């Protein structure tokens, strides 16, 4: 069965520090998708990124970057020069290709607090 | 308005009462999902639906009932609410994993408190 582990339950940094959120996953499928979602204090879930299992290229989007390593079953998320607005709960999630509808298995989430 | 909407946003109910959470999407997405969010567990799948009149259990289905008579609606019913069902409930929809369908879209969430 699929599983997603976010070992860091809470991280606190000072503004402008870089921070990496860890995500480790388990799946028996060879085709799967990995996601990151952000949940700000207002409560909604904001989609950040989706990667498929055949694309191990790292991705950068502004201050956000993602490091996908199949060898270690990890999909880590780095925020460079963190800002107070980055304070949120971040969820890593997995969807196996056998579940055609983007059915997601979530990690427990990491609460990031960025202090001014 | 286009999108996925949940109602109510907040609900307080008593133990033993039946309560229904509504979810409506305007994209004609095939797939719809109900998740519950609890501290330390992230979001867990309760039920999902691949199309109208097709539903299936997720990870934590006990105590819940769903139906999907129309593609756009996917109500979740707690038949006899218990305190352990106090949670934030998220509805989501997805067009599937095909080309162009990159994500599941989530509603704003319903915060349910069972007293």
Coordinates of C-alpha atoms in Angstrom, one line a residue:
Chain A
X1 CA 0.0 0.0 0.0
X2 CA 1.1 3.5 -0.6
X3 CA 2.4 5.7 2.2
X4 CA 3.7 9.2 2.6
X5 CA 5.9 10.3 5.5
X6 CA 6.6 13.9 6.5
X7 CA 8.9 13.4 9.5
X8 CA 9.1 17.1 10.4
X9 CA 5.8 18.0 12.1
X10 CA 6.8 21.6 12.8
X11 CA 9.7 23.8 11.6
X12 CA 10.4 27.4 12.8
X13 CA 12.8 29.7 10.9
X14 CA 13.6 33.3 10.7
X15 CA 12.7 35.3 7.7
X16 CA 15.2 35.0 4.8
X17 CA 16.5 31.7 5.9
X18 CA 16.3 28.7 3.5
X19 CA 14.2 25.8 4.6
X20 CA 13.7 22.3 3.3
X21 CA 10.6 20.2 3.9
X22 CA 11.2 16.5 3.7
X23 CA 8.9 13.9 2.1
X24 CA 9.5 10.2 1.8
X25 CA 7.0 7.9 0.0
X26 CA 6.3 4.2 -0.4
X27 CA 4.6 2.7 -3.4
X28 CA 4.8 -0.6 -5.4
X29 CA 3.7 1.1 -8.6
X30 CA 6.3 2.1 -11.2
X31 CA 4.0 4.9 -12.4
X32 CA 2.9 7.4 -9.8
X33 CA 2.5 11.2 -9.2
X34 CA 3.8 13.3 -6.4
X35 CA 2.3 16.5 -5.2
X36 CA 2.9 19.3 -2.8
X37 CA 0.0 21.4 -1.4
X38 CA 0.1 24.5 0.8
X39 CA -2.5 25.1 3.5
X40 CA -2.3 28.7 4.7
X41 CA -4.0 29.8 8.0
X42 CA -7.2 30.6 6.1
X43 CA -7.5 26.8 5.6
X44 CA -7.8 26.2 1.9
X45 CA -5.5 23.8 0.0
X46 CA -3.3 25.4 -2.6
X47 CA -1.8 23.2 -5.3
X48 CA 2.0 23.8 -5.7
X49 CA 3.4 21.1 -7.9
X50 CA 2.8 17.7 -9.5
X51 CA 5.6 15.4 -10.7
X52 CA 5.3 12.1 -12.4
X53 CA 7.6 9.2 -11.6
X54 CA 9.4 9.3 -14.9
X55 CA 10.5 12.8 -14.6
X56 CA 13.3 13.2 -12.0
X57 CA 14.4 16.6 -13.1
X58 CA 14.5 19.1 -10.3
X59 CA 12.1 22.0 -10.6
X60 CA 12.4 25.6 -9.6
X61 CA 9.6 28.1 -9.5
X62 CA 10.7 31.4 -8.0
X63 CA 11.8 30.8 -4.4
X64 CA 10.4 27.3 -4.5
X65 CA 12.4 24.3 -5.7
X66 CA 11.7 20.5 -5.6
X67 CA 14.2 17.7 -5.4
X68 CA 12.8 14.4 -6.6
X69 CA 15.1 11.3 -6.0
X70 CA 13.6 7.9 -6.8
X71 CA 16.7 6.2 -5.4
X72 CA 15.7 7.4 -1.9
X73 CA 11.9 7.7 -2.6
X74 CA 12.0 11.3 -1.6
X75 CA 10.4 14.5 -2.9
X76 CA 11.8 17.3 -0.9
X77 CA 10.6 20.9 -1.1
X78 CA 12.9 23.9 -0.5
X79 CA 11.9 27.5 0.1
X80 CA 14.7 29.9 -0.5
X81 CA 14.8 33.2 1.4
X82 CA 11.6 32.4 3.4
X83 CA 9.0 35.0 4.0
X84 CA 6.4 35.4 6.7
X85 CA 3.7 34.7 4.0
X86 CA 5.2 31.2 3.6
X87 CA 3.9 30.3 7.1
X88 CA 1.5 27.5 6.4
X89 CA 1.1 23.7 6.7
X90 CA 2.6 21.9 3.7
X91 CA 1.4 18.5 2.6
X92 CA 3.2 16.1 0.4
X93 CA 0.9 13.6 -1.4
X94 CA 1.1 10.6 -3.7
X95 CA -1.2 9.3 -6.4
X96 CA -0.7 5.9 -8.0
X97 CA -1.4 5.5 -11.6
X98 CA -3.8 2.6 -10.9
X99 CA -6.0 5.1 -9.2
X100 CA -7.0 7.0 -12.3
X101 CA -8.7 9.9 -10.6
X102 CA -5.8 11.6 -8.8
X103 CA -6.8 9.9 -5.6
X104 CA -4.3 11.2 -3.1
X105 CA -2.5 9.7 -0.1
X106 CA -1.3 12.5 2.1
X107 CA 1.6 12.8 4.5
X108 CA 0.8 14.2 8.0
X109 CA 1.9 17.7 7.0
X110 CA 4.7 20.0 8.1
X111 CA 3.8 23.2 9.8
X112 CA 6.2 26.0 8.8
X113 CA 6.4 29.1 10.9
X114 CA 8.5 31.9 9.5
X115 CA 9.2 34.6 12.0
X116 CA 10.0 38.2 11.1
Chain B
X1 CA -19.5 30.6 -10.0
X2 CA -17.2 28.1 -11.4
X3 CA -15.3 25.8 -9.1
X4 CA -15.9 23.5 -6.3
X5 CA -18.0 24.7 -3.3
X6 CA -18.8 23.1 0.0
X7 CA -21.6 23.9 2.3
X8 CA -21.9 24.6 5.1
X9 CA -18.5 26.0 6.0
X10 CA -19.1 25.4 9.7
X11 CA -21.5 23.1 11.5
X12 CA -22.1 22.1 15.1
X13 CA -24.2 19.1 15.7
X14 CA -25.1 16.8 18.5
X15 CA -24.0 13.2 19.0
X16 CA -26.4 10.8 17.3
X17 CA -27.8 13.3 14.8
X18 CA -27.6 12.8 11.0
X19 CA -25.8 15.5 9.2
X20 CA -25.1 16.0 5.5
X21 CA -22.2 17.9 4.0
X22 CA -22.7 19.2 0.5
X23 CA -20.2 19.4 -2.4
X24 CA -20.8 20.9 -5.8
X25 CA -18.5 21.3 -8.7
X26 CA -19.0 23.0 -12.0
X27 CA -16.3 21.5 -14.2
X28 CA -18.1 18.2 -14.9
X29 CA -15.1 16.4 -13.5
X30 CA -15.6 12.6 -13.4
X31 CA -13.9 12.0 -10.1
X32 CA -15.0 13.4 -6.7
X33 CA -13.5 12.7 -3.3
X34 CA -14.2 13.3 0.4
X35 CA -11.3 13.7 2.8
X36 CA -11.1 14.4 6.5
X37 CA -8.3 16.3 8.0
X38 CA -7.1 15.6 11.6
X39 CA -4.0 16.8 13.4
X40 CA -1.1 14.4 12.8
X41 CA -2.9 12.4 10.1
X42 CA -2.9 14.9 7.2
X43 CA -5.9 14.2 5.0
X44 CA -7.4 10.8 4.8
X45 CA -9.8 9.6 2.1
X46 CA -13.3 8.7 3.2
X47 CA -15.1 7.9 -0.1
X48 CA -14.6 8.6 -3.7
X49 CA -16.6 8.5 -6.9
X50 CA -15.4 7.8 -10.4
X51 CA -18.7 8.9 -12.1
X52 CA -22.4 9.3 -11.3
X53 CA -23.8 6.3 -9.5
X54 CA -20.3 4.9 -8.9
X55 CA -18.8 5.2 -5.5
X56 CA -16.2 3.4 -3.4
X57 CA -14.7 3.3 0.0
X58 CA -11.5 5.0 0.9
X59 CA -9.3 4.6 3.9
X60 CA -11.8 5.7 6.7
X61 CA -15.3 5.0 5.5
X62 CA -17.0 3.8 8.7
X63 CA -19.9 5.9 9.8
X64 CA -20.3 7.8 6.5
X65 CA -22.5 7.4 3.5
X66 CA -22.2 9.0 0.1
X67 CA -24.3 9.2 -3.0
X68 CA -23.8 10.6 -6.5
X69 CA -26.9 10.9 -8.5
X70 CA -25.6 13.8 -10.6
X71 CA -22.0 14.4 -11.8
X72 CA -21.8 17.8 -10.1
X73 CA -22.9 16.8 -6.6
X74 CA -21.3 14.5 -4.1
X75 CA -23.0 14.8 -0.6
X76 CA -21.4 13.1 2.4
X77 CA -23.8 12.0 5.2
X78 CA -22.9 11.1 8.8
X79 CA -25.7 8.8 9.7
X80 CA -25.3 9.1 13.5
X81 CA -22.6 11.6 14.3
X82 CA -20.0 10.8 16.9
X83 CA -17.4 13.0 18.6
X84 CA -14.6 11.2 16.7
X85 CA -16.1 12.6 13.5
X86 CA -15.2 16.1 14.6
X87 CA -12.9 17.2 11.9
X88 CA -12.4 19.4 8.8
X89 CA -13.9 17.8 5.7
X90 CA -12.6 18.6 2.3
X91 CA -14.3 17.7 -1.0
X92 CA -12.2 17.5 -4.1
X93 CA -12.7 16.8 -7.8
X94 CA -10.5 15.7 -10.6
X95 CA -10.8 15.1 -14.3
X96 CA -8.5 12.1 -14.0
X97 CA -4.8 11.5 -14.6
X98 CA -5.0 12.0 -18.4
X99 CA -3.2 14.7 -20.4
X100 CA -4.1 18.1 -19.0
X101 CA -5.5 16.8 -15.7
X102 CA -2.7 17.8 -13.4
X103 CA -4.3 18.1 -10.1
X104 CA -7.3 17.5 -7.8
X105 CA -9.2 20.7 -6.9
X106 CA -10.3 21.2 -3.4
X107 CA -13.2 22.9 -1.8
X108 CA -12.8 25.4 1.0
X109 CA -13.5 22.8 3.7
X110 CA -16.3 22.2 6.2
X111 CA -15.4 22.4 9.9
X112 CA -17.7 20.0 11.7
X113 CA -17.9 19.8 15.5
X114 CA -19.9 17.0 17.1
X115 CA -20.8 17.8 20.8

